[in-house]
Amino acid sequence: MSDDEEVNQDDMADEWAAAMSEQGVEADQDDIDALLSGAQEDTAPEAEPAPMEELTDTSVPSGDAPDLDVILDIPVRISMEVGNTQISIRNLLQLNQGSVIEMDRLAGEPLDVLVNGTLIAHGEVVVVNEKFGIRMTDVISPSERIKKLR
């Protein structure tokens, strides 16, 4: 056991001793060591397993589509990927201002539009009111996106 682990065990033992004294329980080091090692788990009464019930959704009548309004306001992270590449850590550490990293895409090729890391579209960069934007050029159909999730 390393010195850090031993110090951590001592700190945990002190916390257990303080907690037990707050509850009015007298405990010696052997009791604390037993708690830390999990030896007292065998003395705990066995819990009865909960009965398993079949889950049924009674809020949506059969044959009707679920109400998607409940999820429409959930925020998601959208990002645009210009391209990617792999470099060694040595080259990464040598990067400085003005360094150029070659990507795996050609100039003018569409960007990938990702939502929570999942590709949903391709697009091109545009400037709107002096800010960058992206114009969608090809949106992946919902059925194709669902297939990619499986």
XYZ file of N, CA, C and O in Angstrom:
600
model
N 0.857 -1.180 0.000
C 0.000 0.000 0.000
C 0.896 1.233 0.000
O 1.848 1.321 0.741
N 0.610 2.218 -0.828
C 1.438 3.412 -0.912
C 1.122 4.338 0.251
O 0.127 4.182 0.962
N 1.983 5.342 0.415
C 1.784 6.299 1.503
C 0.503 7.094 1.311
O -0.207 7.390 2.267
N 0.172 7.438 0.047
C -1.056 8.193 -0.227
C -2.287 7.385 0.156
O -3.233 7.909 0.739
N -2.298 6.069 -0.180
C -3.441 5.222 0.163
C -3.560 5.077 1.676
O -4.663 5.050 2.215
N -2.396 4.985 2.353
C -2.416 4.833 3.806
C -2.951 6.098 4.464
O -3.765 6.040 5.375
N -2.550 7.275 3.956
C -3.050 8.540 4.483
C -4.540 8.651 4.214
O -5.311 9.062 5.070
N -4.976 8.242 3.010
C -6.383 8.282 2.661
C -7.198 7.376 3.584
O -8.278 7.737 4.025
N -6.694 6.173 3.888
C -7.372 5.254 4.811
C -7.467 5.880 6.207
O -8.492 5.770 6.872
N -6.388 6.533 6.635
C -6.402 7.178 7.953
C -7.430 8.305 7.991
O -8.156 8.453 8.973
N -7.510 9.087 6.924
C -8.504 10.163 6.858
C -9.916 9.603 6.909
O -10.784 10.125 7.615
N -10.158 8.515 6.160
C -11.486 7.898 6.161
C -11.814 7.339 7.548
O -12.950 7.451 8.019
N -10.823 6.758 8.202
C -11.049 6.212 9.541
C -11.417 7.327 10.508
O -12.317 7.169 11.344
N -10.734 8.465 10.387
C -11.052 9.606 11.253
C -12.472 10.112 10.990
O -13.197 10.455 11.930
N -12.875 10.157 9.710
C -14.230 10.599 9.378
C -15.276 9.643 9.950
O -16.304 10.076 10.475
N -15.019 8.336 9.840
C -15.956 7.354 10.398
C -16.049 7.510 11.920
O -17.139 7.461 12.492
N -14.914 7.702 12.565
C -14.912 7.845 14.018
C -15.706 9.080 14.434
O -16.490 9.039 15.385
N -15.526 10.188 13.700
C -16.257 11.408 14.018
C -17.754 11.215 13.795
O -18.580 11.641 14.607
N -18.122 10.555 12.702
C -19.538 10.333 12.412
C -20.178 9.430 13.456
O -21.311 9.663 13.889
N -19.466 8.399 13.867
C -20.023 7.483 14.865
C -20.144 8.157 16.225
O -21.104 7.925 16.953
N -19.184 9.021 16.558
C -19.272 9.696 17.849
C -20.421 10.700 17.861
O -21.040 10.935 18.889
N -20.709 11.320 16.712
C -21.843 12.237 16.619
C -23.156 11.510 16.877
O -24.090 12.077 17.427
N -23.239 10.243 16.498
C -24.453 9.463 16.691
C -24.493 8.816 18.073
O -25.438 8.120 18.394
N -23.455 9.036 18.854
C -23.426 8.479 20.203
C -23.006 7.026 20.236
O -23.269 6.317 21.198
N -22.370 6.549 19.190
C -21.923 5.162 19.120
C -20.455 5.130 19.487
O -19.655 5.861 18.930
N -20.128 4.306 20.464
C -18.726 4.140 20.837
C -18.096 3.148 19.877
O -18.601 2.055 19.670
N -17.019 3.530 19.233
C -16.349 2.643 18.281
C -14.850 2.723 18.499
O -14.312 3.798 18.730
N -14.210 1.565 18.433
C -12.761 1.563 18.500
C -12.209 1.377 17.095
O -12.948 1.269 16.120
N -10.900 1.340 16.961
C -10.262 1.244 15.641
C -10.653 -0.041 14.917
O -10.804 -0.040 13.705
N -10.857 -1.138 15.676
C -11.242 -2.395 15.024
C -12.602 -2.268 14.332
O -12.805 -2.786 13.231
N -13.568 -1.575 14.980
C -14.878 -1.369 14.377
C -14.765 -0.541 13.101
O -15.407 -0.833 12.092
N -13.949 0.499 13.155
C -13.780 1.373 11.996
C -13.119 0.611 10.860
O -13.534 0.696 9.705
N -12.081 -0.189 11.185
C -11.403 -0.977 10.158
C -12.366 -1.975 9.522
O -12.331 -2.195 8.311
N -13.242 -2.558 10.331
C -14.211 -3.511 9.796
C -15.186 -2.811 8.844
O -15.549 -3.350 7.807
N -15.605 -1.595 9.200
C -16.493 -0.841 8.319
C -15.800 -0.503 7.009
O -16.393 -0.587 5.934
N -14.522 -0.088 7.098
C -13.796 0.278 5.889
C -13.553 -0.917 4.991
O -13.562 -0.806 3.773
N -13.338 -2.082 5.561
C -13.046 -3.253 4.737
C -14.312 -3.941 4.251
O -14.251 -4.853 3.451
N -15.457 -3.526 4.742
C -16.712 -4.105 4.288
C -17.058 -5.399 4.997
O -17.910 -6.145 4.545
N -16.404 -5.690 6.116
C -16.640 -6.949 6.805
C -18.030 -7.008 7.425
O -18.566 -8.088 7.633
N -18.630 -5.872 7.718
C -19.932 -5.889 8.368
C -21.075 -6.053 7.365
O -22.219 -6.107 7.740
N -20.774 -6.128 6.062
C -21.835 -6.334 5.087
C -22.491 -7.699 5.270
O -23.659 -7.879 4.985
N -21.722 -8.690 5.760
C -22.263 -10.026 5.949
C -23.301 -10.065 7.058
O -24.157 -10.928 7.068
N -23.235 -9.128 8.009
C -24.153 -9.138 9.140
C -25.449 -8.396 8.836
O -26.361 -8.423 9.628
N -25.519 -7.722 7.709
C -26.727 -6.980 7.367
C -27.838 -7.959 6.991
O -27.584 -8.985 6.374
N -29.069 -7.652 7.380
C -30.170 -8.552 7.030
C -30.370 -8.570 5.520
O -30.177 -7.567 4.846
N -30.753 -9.731 5.001
C -30.969 -9.854 3.560
C -32.234 -9.107 3.175
O -33.253 -9.200 3.834
N -32.120 -8.356 2.110
C -33.267 -7.604 1.615
C -34.111 -8.515 0.733
O -33.593 -9.335 0.006
N -35.415 -8.346 0.832
C -36.322 -9.129 -0.001
C -36.332 -8.532 -1.397
O -36.374 -7.314 -1.553
N -36.275 -9.353 -2.434
C -36.319 -8.792 -3.785
C -37.690 -8.177 -4.064
O -38.710 -8.690 -3.629
N -37.651 -7.051 -4.753
C -38.894 -6.370 -5.095
C -39.605 -7.146 -6.196
O -38.962 -7.704 -7.075
N -40.911 -7.198 -6.140
C -41.637 -7.920 -7.194
C -41.491 -7.185 -8.526
O -41.558 -5.967 -8.587
N -41.271 -7.950 -9.576
C -41.123 -7.381 -10.909
C -42.505 -7.268 -11.536
O -43.288 -8.210 -11.507
N -42.786 -6.111 -12.061
C -44.065 -5.888 -12.708
C -43.823 -5.517 -14.166
O -42.801 -4.929 -14.496
N -44.748 -5.873 -15.000
C -44.656 -5.501 -16.409
C -44.937 -4.012 -16.522
O -45.935 -3.513 -15.995
N -44.033 -3.284 -17.183
C -44.222 -1.846 -17.345
C -45.112 -1.595 -18.558
O -44.865 -2.095 -19.646
N -46.133 -0.824 -18.334
C -47.009 -0.445 -19.438
C -47.183 1.053 -19.400
O -47.242 1.654 -18.324
N -47.225 1.661 -20.560
C -47.401 3.102 -20.653
C -48.876 3.381 -20.896
O -49.388 3.141 -21.985
N -49.546 3.870 -19.871
C -50.975 4.137 -19.987
C -51.244 5.562 -20.452
O -52.388 5.907 -20.720
N -50.194 6.387 -20.564
C -50.415 7.783 -20.946
C -50.645 7.935 -22.440
O -51.175 8.934 -22.878
N -50.199 6.966 -23.248
C -50.364 7.048 -24.698
C -51.292 5.931 -25.147
O -50.964 4.764 -24.994
N -52.442 6.265 -25.669
C -53.338 5.217 -26.157
C -52.665 4.451 -27.294
O -51.937 5.029 -28.085
N -52.913 3.159 -27.351
C -52.275 2.359 -28.385
C -52.739 2.829 -29.755
O -53.892 3.183 -29.957
N -51.781 2.869 -30.698
C -52.090 3.323 -32.039
C -51.805 4.796 -32.257
O -51.616 5.233 -33.382
N -51.749 5.597 -31.201
C -51.432 7.017 -31.335
C -49.933 7.225 -31.191
O -49.246 6.502 -30.470
N -49.402 8.230 -31.859
C -47.985 8.565 -31.739
C -47.751 9.278 -30.413
O -48.622 10.006 -29.933
N -46.573 9.074 -29.786
C -46.298 9.765 -28.521
C -46.192 11.272 -28.745
O -45.836 11.727 -29.831
N -46.492 12.028 -27.708
C -46.435 13.479 -27.769
C -44.977 13.918 -27.637
O -44.376 13.799 -26.568
N -44.391 14.417 -28.723
C -42.983 14.810 -28.724
C -42.752 16.194 -28.147
O -41.609 16.611 -27.986
N -43.810 16.934 -27.826
C -43.643 18.276 -27.277
C -42.831 18.286 -25.995
O -42.195 19.285 -25.686
N -42.837 17.196 -25.262
C -42.125 17.158 -23.981
C -40.617 17.204 -24.153
O -39.899 17.573 -23.236
N -40.096 16.853 -25.344
C -38.647 16.856 -25.525
C -38.150 17.967 -26.441
O -36.947 18.134 -26.616
N -39.039 18.737 -27.031
C -38.631 19.723 -28.021
C -37.799 20.866 -27.452
O -37.076 21.523 -28.205
N -37.859 21.134 -26.169
C -37.097 22.237 -25.574
C -35.804 21.778 -24.906
O -35.128 22.573 -24.260
N -35.437 20.517 -25.066
C -34.192 20.024 -24.477
C -33.018 20.541 -25.300
O -32.982 20.351 -26.516
N -32.040 21.211 -24.675
C -30.899 21.739 -25.440
C -29.938 20.618 -25.856
O -29.752 19.645 -25.125
N -29.367 20.760 -27.045
C -28.368 19.820 -27.546
C -27.165 20.619 -28.036
O -27.282 21.790 -28.372
N -25.998 19.987 -28.076
C -24.780 20.643 -28.545
C -24.624 20.379 -30.035
O -24.623 19.239 -30.475
N -24.519 21.449 -30.812
C -24.319 21.324 -32.255
C -22.927 21.856 -32.577
O -22.499 22.877 -32.040
N -22.193 21.127 -33.405
C -20.844 21.545 -33.773
C -20.616 21.274 -35.251
O -21.273 20.427 -35.850
N -19.683 22.016 -35.827
C -19.316 21.856 -37.222
C -17.873 21.395 -37.272
O -17.012 21.979 -36.625
N -17.622 20.361 -38.035
C -16.273 19.812 -38.116
C -15.683 20.142 -39.477
O -16.187 19.709 -40.508
N -14.593 20.908 -39.460
C -13.898 21.288 -40.680
C -13.170 20.075 -41.244
O -13.109 19.857 -42.436
N -12.629 19.270 -40.389
C -11.882 18.084 -40.779
C -11.146 17.572 -39.568
O -11.273 18.117 -38.473
N -10.357 16.532 -39.761
C -9.544 16.058 -38.647
C -8.279 15.428 -39.190
O -8.155 15.181 -40.391
N -7.356 15.203 -38.309
C -6.084 14.598 -38.662
C -5.470 14.015 -37.405
O -5.973 14.261 -36.300
N -4.434 13.243 -37.577
C -3.706 12.704 -36.422
C -2.278 13.195 -36.484
O -1.658 13.201 -37.556
N -1.769 13.632 -35.330
C -0.368 14.024 -35.242
C 0.212 13.418 -33.972
O -0.524 13.076 -33.039
N 1.502 13.300 -33.948
C 2.150 12.746 -32.756
C 2.171 13.794 -31.651
O 2.038 15.004 -31.901
N 2.350 13.346 -30.452
C 2.442 14.263 -29.309
C 3.646 15.183 -29.484
O 3.587 16.373 -29.160
N 4.736 14.658 -30.045
C 5.936 15.476 -30.280
C 5.581 16.672 -31.167
O 5.917 17.811 -30.861
N 4.860 16.403 -32.281
C 4.471 17.497 -33.176
C 3.443 18.428 -32.522
O 3.460 19.630 -32.757
N 2.561 17.866 -31.707
C 1.570 18.677 -30.996
C 2.257 19.676 -30.065
O 1.888 20.848 -29.999
N 3.286 19.221 -29.371
C 3.999 20.096 -28.440
C 4.817 21.161 -29.159
O 5.159 22.183 -28.568
N 5.123 20.953 -30.425
C 5.906 21.926 -31.189
C 5.040 22.979 -31.859
O 5.567 23.914 -32.456
N 3.717 22.856 -31.778
C 2.830 23.842 -32.400
C 2.964 25.189 -31.709
O 3.102 25.268 -30.491
N 2.934 26.259 -32.491
C 2.926 27.606 -31.931
C 2.140 28.500 -32.870
O 1.611 28.035 -33.888
N 2.071 29.764 -32.540
C 1.296 30.693 -33.352
C 1.828 30.688 -34.787
O 3.037 30.787 -35.003
N 0.928 30.534 -35.740
C 1.306 30.502 -37.144
C 1.497 29.099 -37.702
O 1.656 28.936 -38.907
N 1.481 28.080 -36.832
C 1.611 26.700 -37.318
C 0.393 26.335 -38.159
O -0.712 26.823 -37.923
N 0.597 25.476 -39.151
C -0.481 25.027 -40.016
C -0.630 23.520 -39.849
O 0.355 22.787 -39.894
N -1.859 23.074 -39.646
C -2.145 21.643 -39.523
C -2.961 21.238 -40.738
O -4.021 21.811 -41.007
N -2.477 20.266 -41.484
C -3.180 19.796 -42.670
C -4.322 18.878 -42.250
O -4.143 17.964 -41.448
N -5.518 19.139 -42.793
C -6.698 18.342 -42.483
C -6.929 17.304 -43.569
O -6.310 17.333 -44.624
N -7.880 16.409 -43.329
C -8.172 15.337 -44.275
C -9.198 15.738 -45.338
O -9.660 14.912 -46.098
N -9.576 17.003 -45.394
C -10.563 17.474 -46.366
C -9.931 18.445 -47.348
O -8.990 19.154 -47.020
N -10.525 18.505 -48.521
C -10.088 19.460 -49.527
C -10.749 20.805 -49.281
O -11.846 20.882 -48.706
N -10.114 21.876 -49.738
C -10.698 23.216 -49.620
C -12.003 23.235 -50.412
O -12.078 22.711 -51.523
N -13.049 23.815 -49.832
C -14.340 23.902 -50.497
C -15.236 22.697 -50.257
O -16.398 22.711 -50.640
N -14.694 21.649 -49.652
C -15.499 20.466 -49.359
C -16.477 20.804 -48.223
O -16.155 21.599 -47.341
N -17.698 20.219 -48.209
C -18.664 20.562 -47.154
C -18.187 20.140 -45.758
O -17.440 19.179 -45.605
N -18.640 20.899 -44.782
C -18.346 20.596 -43.382
C -19.354 19.578 -42.869
O -20.468 19.486 -43.377
N -18.988 18.851 -41.811
C -19.926 17.949 -41.137
C -20.633 18.723 -40.035
O -19.994 19.459 -39.271
N -21.942 18.578 -39.936
C -22.726 19.175 -38.851
C -23.076 18.040 -37.900
O -23.720 17.067 -38.291
N -22.634 18.179 -36.646
C -22.823 17.135 -35.645
C -23.708 17.648 -34.522
O -23.549 18.774 -34.060
N -24.644 16.819 -34.087
C -25.457 17.118 -32.912
C -25.145 16.047 -31.879
O -25.351 14.856 -32.125
N -24.607 16.493 -30.747
C -24.156 15.581 -29.692
C -23.260 14.487 -30.266
O -23.353 13.324 -29.900
N -22.408 14.860 -31.230
C -21.441 13.940 -31.794
C -21.972 13.059 -32.914
O -21.235 12.257 -33.458
N -23.236 13.200 -33.293
C -23.833 12.389 -34.346
C -24.008 13.231 -35.604
O -24.592 14.326 -35.544
N -23.522 12.736 -36.718
C -23.628 13.445 -37.991
C -25.087 13.564 -38.399
O -25.813 12.572 -38.466
N -25.537 14.812 -38.652
C -26.920 15.015 -39.098
C -27.001 15.717 -40.440
O -28.045 15.697 -41.084
N -25.892 16.388 -40.873
C -25.961 17.136 -42.123
C -24.561 17.503 -42.598
O -23.572 17.334 -41.872
N -24.517 18.027 -43.816
C -23.310 18.628 -44.374
C -23.674 20.062 -44.734
O -24.837 20.371 -45.027
N -22.695 20.951 -44.682
C -22.989 22.344 -44.988
C -21.761 23.110 -45.403
O -20.653 22.584 -45.425
N -21.993 24.392 -45.721
C -20.900 25.269 -46.126
C -20.912 26.513 -45.257
O -21.961 26.951 -44.782
N -19.730 27.074 -45.067
C -19.578 28.248 -44.211
C -20.093 29.477 -44.941
O -19.828 29.673 -46.129
N -20.863 30.308 -44.201
C -21.337 31.593 -44.711
C -21.072 32.645 -43.644
O -20.809 32.314 -42.482
N -21.113 33.914 -44.037
C -20.964 35.013 -43.085
C -22.288 35.758 -43.041
O -22.806 36.182 -44.074
N -22.841 35.913 -41.818
C -24.104 36.603 -41.617
C -23.891 37.642 -40.524
O -23.536 37.291 -39.388
N -24.076 38.921 -40.850
C -23.876 39.999 -39.870
C -22.516 39.893 -39.178
O -22.419 39.975 -37.963
N -21.479 39.693 -39.965
C -20.100 39.605 -39.489
C -19.840 38.421 -38.551
O -18.872 38.402 -37.812
N -20.740 37.434 -38.570
C -20.548 36.214 -37.775
C -20.576 35.028 -38.723
O -21.259 35.045 -39.737
N -19.824 33.977 -38.362
C -19.842 32.771 -39.170
C -21.155 32.029 -38.960
O -21.721 32.016 -37.871
N -21.620 31.396 -40.007
C -22.798 30.544 -39.958
C -22.559 29.366 -40.874
O -21.499 29.243 -41.486
N -23.534 28.499 -40.971
C -23.423 27.355 -41.870
C -24.735 27.175 -42.612
O -25.816 27.239 -42.009
N -24.633 27.012 -43.911
C -25.804 26.756 -44.745
C -25.849 25.252 -44.980
O -24.890 24.654 -45.465
N -26.965 24.641 -44.627
C -27.118 23.201 -44.790
C -27.246 22.875 -46.270
O -28.093 23.436 -46.963
N -26.394 21.979 -46.744
C -26.451 21.586 -48.148
C -27.024 20.179 -48.310
O -27.577 19.866 -49.349
N -26.894 19.353 -47.291
C -27.389 17.975 -47.356
C -27.733 17.530 -45.942
O -26.845 17.421 -45.096
N -29.019 17.310 -45.670
C -29.455 16.878 -44.340
C -29.759 15.388 -44.401
O -30.485 14.930 -45.289
N -29.200 14.651 -43.449
C -29.425 13.202 -43.385
C -30.840 12.955 -42.881
O -31.274 13.578 -41.907
N -31.562 12.051 -43.513
C -32.960 11.799 -43.146
C -33.039 11.212 -41.732
O -32.116 10.531 -41.280
N -34.146 11.472 -41.031
C -34.304 10.939 -39.676
C -34.169 9.424 -39.626
O -33.590 8.875 -38.691
N -34.685 8.719 -40.638
C -34.594 7.262 -40.615
C -33.128 6.805 -40.714
O -32.729 5.843 -40.054
N -32.319 7.509 -41.512
C -30.892 7.157 -41.613
C -30.172 7.450 -40.309
O -29.287 6.706 -39.902
N -30.544 8.561 -39.639
C -29.918 8.894 -38.348
C -30.228 7.825 -37.311
O -29.378 7.441 -36.520
N -31.462 7.323 -37.324
C -31.854 6.285 -36.367
C -31.075 5.002 -36.652
O -30.616 4.332 -35.727
N -30.889 4.680 -37.936
C -30.104 3.478 -38.275
C -28.677 3.582 -37.748
O -28.103 2.591 -37.304
N -28.086 4.788 -37.788
C -26.721 4.979 -37.305
C -26.629 4.807 -35.797
O -25.578 4.459 -35.269
N -27.705 5.069 -35.080
C -27.700 4.926 -33.625
C -27.675 3.475 -33.206
O -27.210 3.134 -32.142
N -28.198 2.575 -34.025
C -28.288 1.159 -33.664
C -27.027 0.449 -33.839
O -26.052 0.501 -34.178
